[in-house]
Short mmCIF file of C-alpha atoms in Angstrom, two decimals:
data_model
loop_
_atom_site.label_atom_id
_atom_site.label_comp_id
_atom_site.label_asym_id
_atom_site.label_seq_id
_atom_site.Cartn_x
_atom_site.Cartn_y
_atom_site.Cartn_z
CA MET A 1 -38.50 56.11 56.44
CA LYS A 2 -41.68 56.05 54.37
CA TYR A 3 -44.05 53.34 55.61
CA GLN A 4 -47.75 53.29 54.92
CA THR A 5 -49.60 53.74 58.18
CA ASP A 6 -53.14 53.33 56.85
CA PHE A 7 -52.27 50.28 54.74
CA THR A 8 -53.87 51.79 51.66
CA VAL A 9 -52.54 49.84 48.69
CA THR A 10 -51.18 52.28 46.13
CA HIS A 11 -48.72 50.01 44.31
CA LYS A 12 -48.25 46.31 43.71
CA ALA A 13 -45.62 45.70 46.40
CA ALA A 14 -47.21 47.52 49.33
CA VAL A 15 -46.18 47.09 52.95
CA MET A 16 -49.16 45.36 54.57
CA HIS A 17 -48.08 44.37 58.09
CA SER A 18 -47.23 46.82 60.84
CA THR A 19 -44.00 45.98 62.62
CA PRO A 20 -43.86 47.68 66.04
CA ASN A 21 -40.72 45.81 67.01
CA GLY A 22 -38.74 46.59 63.87
CA PRO A 23 -38.82 47.31 60.15
CA ALA A 24 -40.89 45.44 57.61
CA ASN A 25 -39.10 42.41 56.23
CA LEU A 26 -39.57 40.90 52.80
CA LEU A 27 -38.77 37.36 53.95
CA ASN A 28 -41.44 37.59 56.67
CA GLU A 29 -44.03 38.47 54.01
CA ASP A 30 -44.69 41.90 55.50
CA VAL A 31 -44.80 43.14 51.91
CA CYS A 32 -47.00 42.05 49.00
CA LEU A 33 -44.84 39.83 46.81
CA PRO A 34 -43.41 39.85 44.23
CA ALA A 35 -41.33 42.91 45.04
CA ALA A 36 -38.24 44.52 43.57
CA ALA A 37 -35.56 45.27 46.13
CA ILE A 38 -32.19 47.01 46.10
CA LYS A 39 -29.53 46.04 48.61
CA ARG A 40 -28.12 49.22 50.12
CA SER A 41 -24.65 47.80 50.67
CA SER A 42 -24.28 46.86 46.99
CA LEU A 43 -25.82 50.10 45.75
CA GLU A 44 -23.44 52.24 47.81
CA ASN A 45 -20.53 50.09 46.70
CA ASN A 46 -21.40 50.49 43.02
CA ILE A 47 -21.88 54.25 43.22
CA ALA A 48 -18.48 54.62 44.87
CA TRP A 49 -16.74 52.16 42.52
CA MET A 50 -17.71 53.89 39.30
CA GLN A 51 -17.04 57.36 40.69
CA ASN A 52 -13.62 56.19 41.83
CA TYR A 53 -12.99 54.79 38.37
CA ALA A 54 -13.92 58.08 36.67
CA ASP A 55 -11.75 60.02 39.11
CA ALA A 56 -8.81 57.66 38.51
CA ARG A 57 -9.13 58.18 34.76
CA GLY A 58 -9.47 61.96 35.04
CA VAL A 59 -12.90 62.06 33.37
CA SER A 60 -16.31 63.28 34.44
CA LEU A 61 -19.19 60.92 35.16
CA ALA A 62 -22.74 61.49 33.89
CA PRO A 63 -24.57 58.29 34.85
CA HIS A 64 -27.42 57.48 32.50
CA GLY A 65 -30.48 58.09 34.67
CA LYS A 66 -32.88 56.32 32.32
CA THR A 67 -31.70 53.06 33.91
CA THR A 68 -33.40 53.80 37.24
CA MET A 69 -35.50 56.97 36.81
CA THR A 70 -35.18 57.24 40.56
CA PRO A 71 -34.43 60.74 41.92
CA TRP A 72 -33.32 59.27 45.25
CA ILE A 73 -30.55 57.47 43.37
CA PHE A 74 -29.70 60.50 41.18
CA GLN A 75 -29.11 62.56 44.30
CA ARG A 76 -26.74 60.00 45.76
CA GLN A 77 -24.78 59.73 42.52
CA VAL A 78 -24.37 63.50 42.44
CA ALA A 79 -23.45 63.60 46.14
CA GLN A 80 -20.64 61.13 45.41
CA GLY A 81 -19.26 63.32 42.62
CA ALA A 82 -21.23 62.76 39.42
CA TRP A 83 -20.86 65.80 37.16
CA ALA A 84 -24.27 65.34 35.54
CA ILE A 85 -27.11 62.88 35.08
CA GLY A 86 -27.72 61.52 31.60
CA VAL A 87 -31.26 61.17 30.23
CA GLY A 88 -32.96 60.17 27.01
CA SER A 89 -36.08 62.34 26.85
CA ALA A 90 -37.56 65.69 27.88
CA TRP A 91 -39.65 63.96 30.57
CA GLN A 92 -36.57 62.32 32.04
CA ALA A 93 -34.84 65.70 32.01
CA LYS A 94 -37.74 67.14 34.01
CA VAL A 95 -37.42 64.40 36.65
CA ALA A 96 -33.68 64.93 36.96
CA MET A 97 -33.80 68.73 37.07
CA GLU A 98 -36.58 68.72 39.65
CA ALA A 99 -34.44 66.34 41.73
CA GLY A 100 -31.86 69.12 41.92
CA VAL A 101 -29.10 67.63 39.78
CA PRO A 102 -26.65 70.33 38.62
CA ARG A 103 -26.55 69.31 34.94
CA VAL A 104 -28.67 67.16 32.65
CA LEU A 105 -27.10 65.64 29.54
CA MET A 106 -29.83 64.46 27.19
CA ALA A 107 -27.99 62.03 24.93
CA ASN A 108 -30.71 62.32 22.33
CA GLN A 109 -32.32 64.77 19.93
CA LEU A 110 -34.88 67.26 21.22
CA VAL A 111 -37.78 67.24 18.75
CA GLY A 112 -41.44 68.24 18.94
CA LYS A 113 -43.07 71.48 20.05
CA ALA A 114 -44.30 70.15 23.39
CA ASN A 115 -40.90 68.70 24.27
CA MET A 116 -39.17 71.96 23.36
CA GLN A 117 -41.71 73.88 25.45
CA LEU A 118 -41.06 71.62 28.42
CA ILE A 119 -37.29 72.18 28.20
CA ALA A 120 -37.78 75.93 27.86
CA GLU A 121 -39.92 75.93 31.00
CA LEU A 122 -37.37 73.82 32.88
CA LYS A 123 -34.55 76.17 31.86
CA ALA A 124 -36.58 79.11 33.17
CA GLN A 125 -37.51 77.35 36.40
CA HIS A 126 -34.02 75.97 37.08
CA PRO A 127 -31.60 78.59 35.76
CA ALA A 128 -28.73 77.18 37.79
CA SER A 129 -29.05 73.72 36.17
CA GLY A 130 -27.26 73.05 32.91
CA PHE A 131 -29.04 71.25 30.08
CA PHE A 132 -27.46 69.75 26.95
CA CYS A 133 -29.02 67.87 24.05
CA CYS A 134 -27.86 66.39 20.74
CA ILE A 135 -28.32 67.47 17.13
CA ASP A 136 -27.63 65.44 13.99
CA SER A 137 -29.49 67.41 11.29
CA LEU A 138 -29.72 70.96 10.03
CA SER A 139 -33.52 70.87 10.06
CA ASN A 140 -33.57 70.07 13.78
CA ALA A 141 -30.93 72.72 14.45
CA GLN A 142 -32.97 75.36 12.60
CA THR A 143 -36.16 74.43 14.45
CA LEU A 144 -34.44 74.55 17.83
CA ALA A 145 -32.72 77.82 17.00
CA ALA A 146 -36.00 79.47 16.02
CA PHE A 147 -37.83 78.20 19.09
CA PHE A 148 -35.25 79.04 21.76
CA SER A 149 -34.22 82.37 20.28
CA GLN A 150 -37.90 83.40 20.23
CA HIS A 151 -38.03 82.50 23.93
CA GLY A 152 -34.93 84.55 24.67
CA GLN A 153 -32.96 81.45 25.66
CA THR A 154 -29.74 79.76 24.55
CA LEU A 155 -29.76 75.99 24.17
CA ASP A 156 -26.49 74.12 24.73
CA VAL A 157 -26.09 71.43 22.07
CA LEU A 158 -23.73 68.63 21.10
CA VAL A 159 -23.28 67.34 17.57
CA GLU A 160 -23.98 63.61 17.61
CA LEU A 161 -21.61 61.43 15.65
CA GLY A 162 -23.10 58.10 14.62
CA VAL A 163 -22.35 55.09 12.44
CA SER A 164 -24.01 53.55 9.43
CA GLY A 165 -26.79 51.20 10.49
CA GLY A 166 -26.72 52.51 14.04
CA ARG A 167 -29.10 54.82 15.86
CA CYS A 168 -29.06 58.61 15.56
CA GLY A 169 -26.03 60.70 14.64
CA CYS A 170 -24.26 62.13 11.62
CA ARG A 171 -23.04 59.30 9.42
CA SER A 172 -19.63 60.79 8.71
CA VAL A 173 -17.14 63.14 10.29
CA ALA A 174 -17.48 65.45 7.30
CA GLN A 175 -21.24 65.64 7.76
CA ALA A 176 -20.80 66.36 11.46
CA GLU A 177 -18.25 69.10 10.74
CA ARG A 178 -20.58 70.79 8.23
CA LEU A 179 -23.43 70.64 10.72
CA ALA A 180 -21.26 72.21 13.43
CA GLN A 181 -20.40 75.06 11.09
CA GLU A 182 -24.08 75.60 10.36
CA ILE A 183 -25.02 75.50 14.05
CA ALA A 184 -22.43 78.17 14.83
CA ALA A 185 -24.24 80.57 12.51
CA LEU A 186 -27.67 80.05 14.11
CA PRO A 187 -29.16 82.14 16.94
CA GLY A 188 -30.31 80.54 20.18
CA LEU A 189 -27.81 77.65 20.06
CA ARG A 190 -24.40 77.22 21.67
CA LEU A 191 -22.24 74.39 20.40
CA GLN A 192 -20.61 72.62 23.34
CA GLY A 193 -18.97 69.62 21.71
CA ILE A 194 -19.40 66.08 20.40
CA GLU A 195 -21.53 63.19 21.65
CA LEU A 196 -21.49 59.56 20.55
CA TYR A 197 -22.61 56.13 21.70
CA GLU A 198 -20.22 53.34 20.84
CA GLY A 199 -22.50 50.58 22.16
CA VAL A 200 -24.28 50.21 18.81
CA MET A 201 -21.14 48.67 17.31
CA HIS A 202 -21.03 44.88 17.50
CA GLY A 203 -19.25 41.89 16.02
CA ASP A 204 -15.95 40.11 16.46
CA ASP A 205 -14.02 43.26 15.57
CA ALA A 206 -16.19 45.58 17.69
CA GLN A 207 -13.29 46.90 19.79
CA SER A 208 -11.16 47.89 16.80
CA LYS A 209 -14.15 49.60 15.17
CA ILE A 210 -14.95 51.42 18.39
CA GLU A 211 -11.36 52.58 18.82
CA GLN A 212 -11.32 54.01 15.29
CA PHE A 213 -14.68 55.69 15.90
CA LEU A 214 -13.37 57.30 19.09
CA ARG A 215 -10.25 58.60 17.35
CA GLU A 216 -12.37 60.13 14.61
CA ALA A 217 -14.49 61.89 17.21
CA ALA A 218 -11.41 63.27 18.97
CA GLY A 219 -10.06 64.55 15.65
CA LEU A 220 -13.38 66.20 14.88
CA LEU A 221 -13.40 67.95 18.25
CA ARG A 222 -9.89 69.28 17.60
CA ARG A 223 -10.94 70.71 14.23
CA LEU A 224 -14.05 72.34 15.65
CA HIS A 225 -11.94 73.88 18.40
CA GLN A 226 -9.38 75.16 15.89
CA GLN A 227 -12.18 76.75 13.87
CA GLY A 228 -13.48 78.53 16.95
CA LEU A 229 -16.89 76.84 16.70
CA LEU A 230 -17.09 75.54 20.29
CA ASN A 231 -17.92 77.29 23.52
CA ALA A 232 -14.68 78.99 24.55
CA GLU A 233 -15.10 78.11 28.23
CA GLN A 234 -15.52 74.36 27.87
CA ALA A 235 -15.59 71.74 25.13
CA ILE A 236 -17.35 68.44 25.87
CA LEU A 237 -16.47 65.07 24.39
CA THR A 238 -18.81 62.38 25.63
CA GLY A 239 -19.50 58.71 25.06
CA ALA A 240 -19.31 55.38 26.89
CA GLY A 241 -22.15 53.20 28.01
CA SER A 242 -21.77 50.39 30.50
CA SER A 243 -19.75 48.01 28.30
CA TRP A 244 -16.88 49.98 26.75
CA TYR A 245 -16.19 52.83 29.18
CA ASP A 246 -12.61 51.65 29.69
CA VAL A 247 -11.88 51.70 25.96
CA VAL A 248 -13.38 55.19 25.68
CA CYS A 249 -11.13 56.42 28.50
CA ASN A 250 -8.07 54.68 27.05
CA ILE A 251 -8.41 56.05 23.52
CA TRP A 252 -9.33 59.59 24.46
CA SER A 253 -6.51 59.73 27.01
CA GLU A 254 -4.10 59.01 24.14
CA GLU A 255 -5.51 61.82 21.98
CA THR A 256 -4.39 65.42 22.09
CA LEU A 257 -7.52 67.27 23.10
CA PRO A 258 -8.10 71.01 23.67
CA ALA A 259 -7.00 72.19 27.09
CA ASN A 260 -10.58 73.13 27.96
CA CYS A 261 -11.98 69.73 26.97
CA ARG A 262 -14.07 67.79 29.46
CA VAL A 263 -14.34 64.08 28.71
CA VAL A 264 -17.63 62.69 30.04
CA ILE A 265 -18.52 59.00 30.32
CA ARG A 266 -22.15 57.87 30.67
CA PRO A 267 -22.50 54.31 32.03
CA GLY A 268 -25.86 53.61 33.67
CA CYS A 269 -26.42 49.96 34.48
CA TYR A 270 -23.47 49.80 36.86
CA ILE A 271 -25.72 51.35 39.50
CA THR A 272 -27.28 47.99 40.37
CA HIS A 273 -25.18 45.92 37.99
CA ASP A 274 -26.63 42.41 37.36
CA GLN A 275 -25.71 38.75 37.11
CA GLY A 276 -26.25 38.64 33.35
CA ILE A 277 -25.11 40.74 30.41
CA TYR A 278 -23.50 43.48 32.50
CA GLN A 279 -21.57 41.02 34.62
CA ASP A 280 -20.25 39.62 31.33
CA ALA A 281 -19.41 43.14 30.14
CA GLN A 282 -17.64 43.97 33.40
CA ASN A 283 -15.62 40.76 33.20
CA ALA A 284 -14.43 41.94 29.79
CA VAL A 285 -13.53 45.36 31.24
CA LEU A 286 -11.49 43.72 33.99
CA ALA A 287 -9.69 41.58 31.42
CA ARG A 288 -8.77 44.69 29.37
CA ASP A 289 -8.17 47.44 31.87
CA SER A 290 -5.60 47.71 34.64
CA TYR A 291 -7.30 50.76 36.17
CA ALA A 292 -10.46 48.73 36.85
CA CYS A 293 -8.41 45.88 38.28
CA ASP A 294 -6.47 48.18 40.59
CA LEU A 295 -9.54 49.75 42.18
CA ALA A 296 -10.61 48.36 45.53
CA GLY A 297 -13.70 46.16 45.38
CA GLU A 298 -15.85 45.36 42.38
CA LEU A 299 -19.32 45.99 41.03
CA THR A 300 -21.91 43.71 42.64
CA SER A 301 -25.50 42.86 41.79
CA ALA A 302 -27.84 45.02 43.89
CA LEU A 303 -31.28 44.57 42.30
CA GLU A 304 -33.25 41.47 43.29
CA LEU A 305 -36.74 40.18 42.71
CA VAL A 306 -38.38 38.51 45.71
CA ALA A 307 -41.27 36.21 44.79
CA LEU A 308 -43.44 33.38 46.03
CA VAL A 309 -43.84 29.82 44.85
CA GLN A 310 -47.54 29.65 44.02
CA SER A 311 -47.82 26.18 42.56
CA VAL A 312 -45.90 22.93 42.27
CA PRO A 313 -48.36 21.26 39.90
CA GLU A 314 -46.21 18.26 39.05
CA PRO A 315 -42.80 16.86 40.07
CA GLY A 316 -40.00 18.94 38.62
CA ARG A 317 -42.19 21.92 37.70
CA VAL A 318 -42.44 25.06 39.85
CA ILE A 319 -44.60 28.12 39.14
CA VAL A 320 -43.56 31.44 40.72
CA ASN A 321 -45.77 34.53 40.98
CA PHE A 322 -43.86 37.00 38.81
CA GLY A 323 -43.79 37.49 35.07
CA LYS A 324 -43.07 39.82 32.19
CA ARG A 325 -44.89 42.62 33.99
CA ASP A 326 -42.39 42.45 36.83
CA ALA A 327 -38.90 41.75 35.47
CA ALA A 328 -36.64 42.10 32.46
CA PHE A 329 -36.69 39.11 30.14
CA ASP A 330 -35.02 40.49 26.99
CA ALA A 331 -31.45 39.53 27.96
CA GLY A 332 -31.97 36.31 29.87
CA LEU A 333 -34.66 35.23 32.30
CA PRO A 334 -34.39 35.99 36.04
CA GLN A 335 -32.73 33.07 37.81
CA PRO A 336 -33.11 32.05 41.49
CA ILE A 337 -30.19 32.69 43.81
CA ALA A 338 -31.72 31.93 47.21
CA HIS A 339 -34.52 29.83 48.71
CA TYR A 340 -36.37 30.69 51.95
CA ARG A 341 -39.12 29.04 53.99
CA ASN A 342 -40.73 30.77 56.96
CA GLY A 343 -37.98 33.38 56.82
CA VAL A 344 -35.17 30.84 57.05
CA ARG A 345 -32.72 30.31 54.23
CA GLN A 346 -32.82 26.74 52.96
CA GLN A 347 -29.73 24.71 52.17
CA SER A 348 -31.11 23.62 48.81
CA ASP A 349 -28.90 24.33 45.81
CA THR A 350 -30.75 26.86 43.66
CA GLN A 351 -28.52 25.99 40.71
CA HIS A 352 -30.87 23.05 40.25
CA LEU A 353 -33.80 25.48 39.86
CA ILE A 354 -33.85 26.88 36.32
CA THR A 355 -36.25 29.49 34.99
CA HIS A 356 -37.13 28.36 31.48
CA GLY A 357 -40.34 30.22 30.65
CA ILE A 358 -42.17 33.42 31.52
CA MET A 359 -45.66 34.80 30.89
CA ASP A 360 -47.36 38.00 32.01
CA GLN A 361 -47.76 36.94 35.67
CA HIS A 362 -46.08 33.54 35.86
CA ALA A 363 -42.54 32.22 35.72
CA MET A 364 -41.99 28.53 35.02
CA LEU A 365 -39.06 26.76 36.63
CA SER A 366 -37.75 23.25 36.24
CA CYS A 367 -35.90 21.22 38.86
CA PRO A 368 -35.23 17.60 39.85
CA ALA A 369 -38.41 15.84 40.96
CA GLU A 370 -37.09 15.52 44.51
CA PHE A 371 -36.09 19.20 44.87
CA PRO A 372 -37.39 20.40 48.29
CA VAL A 373 -39.62 23.29 47.24
CA GLN A 374 -43.24 23.84 48.23
CA VAL A 375 -46.06 26.33 47.77
CA GLY A 376 -45.49 29.46 49.86
CA ASP A 377 -41.69 29.29 49.75
CA ILE A 378 -39.86 32.48 48.83
CA LEU A 379 -37.35 32.53 46.00
CA VAL A 380 -34.97 35.44 45.42
CA PHE A 381 -34.03 36.08 41.80
CA ALA A 382 -31.15 37.90 40.12
CA THR A 383 -31.93 39.59 36.82
CA SER A 384 -30.15 40.62 33.64
CA HIS A 385 -30.44 44.15 32.13
CA PRO A 386 -31.71 46.21 35.10
CA CYS A 387 -33.30 48.96 32.96
CA LEU A 388 -36.24 46.75 32.06
CA THR A 389 -36.88 45.66 35.63
CA PHE A 390 -36.81 49.17 37.08
CA ASP A 391 -39.41 50.45 34.63
CA LYS A 392 -41.98 47.91 35.82
CA TRP A 393 -42.15 49.26 39.38
CA LYS A 394 -43.55 52.49 40.83
CA THR A 395 -41.91 51.72 44.14
CA LEU A 396 -38.84 49.70 45.11
CA PHE A 397 -37.56 48.72 48.51
CA LEU A 398 -34.12 49.65 49.74
CA ILE A 399 -33.14 46.77 51.99
CA ASP A 400 -30.30 45.70 54.24
CA ASP A 401 -28.56 42.36 53.79
CA ASN A 402 -31.22 40.70 55.96
CA TYR A 403 -34.07 41.95 53.74
CA ASN A 404 -35.28 44.50 56.26
CA VAL A 405 -36.88 47.50 54.54
CA ILE A 406 -34.79 50.61 55.15
CA GLU A 407 -36.70 52.93 52.85
CA THR A 408 -39.17 52.90 49.99
CA ILE A 409 -37.99 54.73 46.88
CA GLU A 410 -40.10 55.88 43.95
CA THR A 411 -39.44 55.63 40.24
CA PHE A 412 -40.70 58.10 37.62
CA PHE A 413 -41.06 56.32 34.29
#
């Protein structure tokens, strides 16, 4: 348990009150508010649920670590059975490898001399840890080959398959196949398989487009295997963010894949889930997928923002002391789910409190003029899109269901 004993403030949600008779408690204002908190019961539930899902589908799980950038969480995901941790940058790979994860899957291109140097140093320092990154161009492949061969190292790479108008990735299967053939002839590189991200595909016909995309990727992997271009020990086929992982598993389970193929899914936001866009996405998964329905339990929202009412300047208007610097606001504003006064939960219906505006340090809520809220009350908020709440905090609090602080955990953005 990591409590500050000298009360030196090193982050914006520091523990300030000693508690000789028990742990610090957010509702008792032992901590500077606002604060971001993760409920342990929900976190443990979510880690187990997604691992159980991957196991039931016969695929490997590489949770996208960029969601939390929290080594404490990485270690628990791996302890529960995660095959790897996914990342998006060389820095994130450093954090994951130094946390002791067995494999790091960088679902992105490795470019730039300093980034390549960092990965080379990490590979030397952590020889037992696997590292994979993506390639979608010959120029990048040639640069990587020259750099890592000069360092006496072999870089494991995945050809990224993309879509027109999307993010990175080869824009056609033919282009990806040609690139794979070129990679196979280069020193310092070992082609491990195919990577994609289906989440860039949207619209009313998104599912049918995604299914076709997944089938094309499976066909490409078969051809690369037949041509002897892939690592003989293991071929990797990886995709699936937090919205379409069931479809990825369904389609690839129907495809005939090489016997040595490892299918890897990479959801990330399930770790704390939310009460916004990812709850909507999970509802869609449950409507589509019998495997998800048959699993015990369900994903639950674990990440909460605990804040103070700092002003009630006029009837029906409430100002709370958090803002854009504290919580995600790109996919819906944080909304109150509980109301406390002097540590006691109030019976007021928070559905009548609506967050309608947000500035750097202020959130503006509306409510009926007679709503029983006053300055100094605590409001607990649920958020949407956890990635952009995590990255605003150096330290989060792991709490029990009574808001007692169990442990402080650090992020590394």
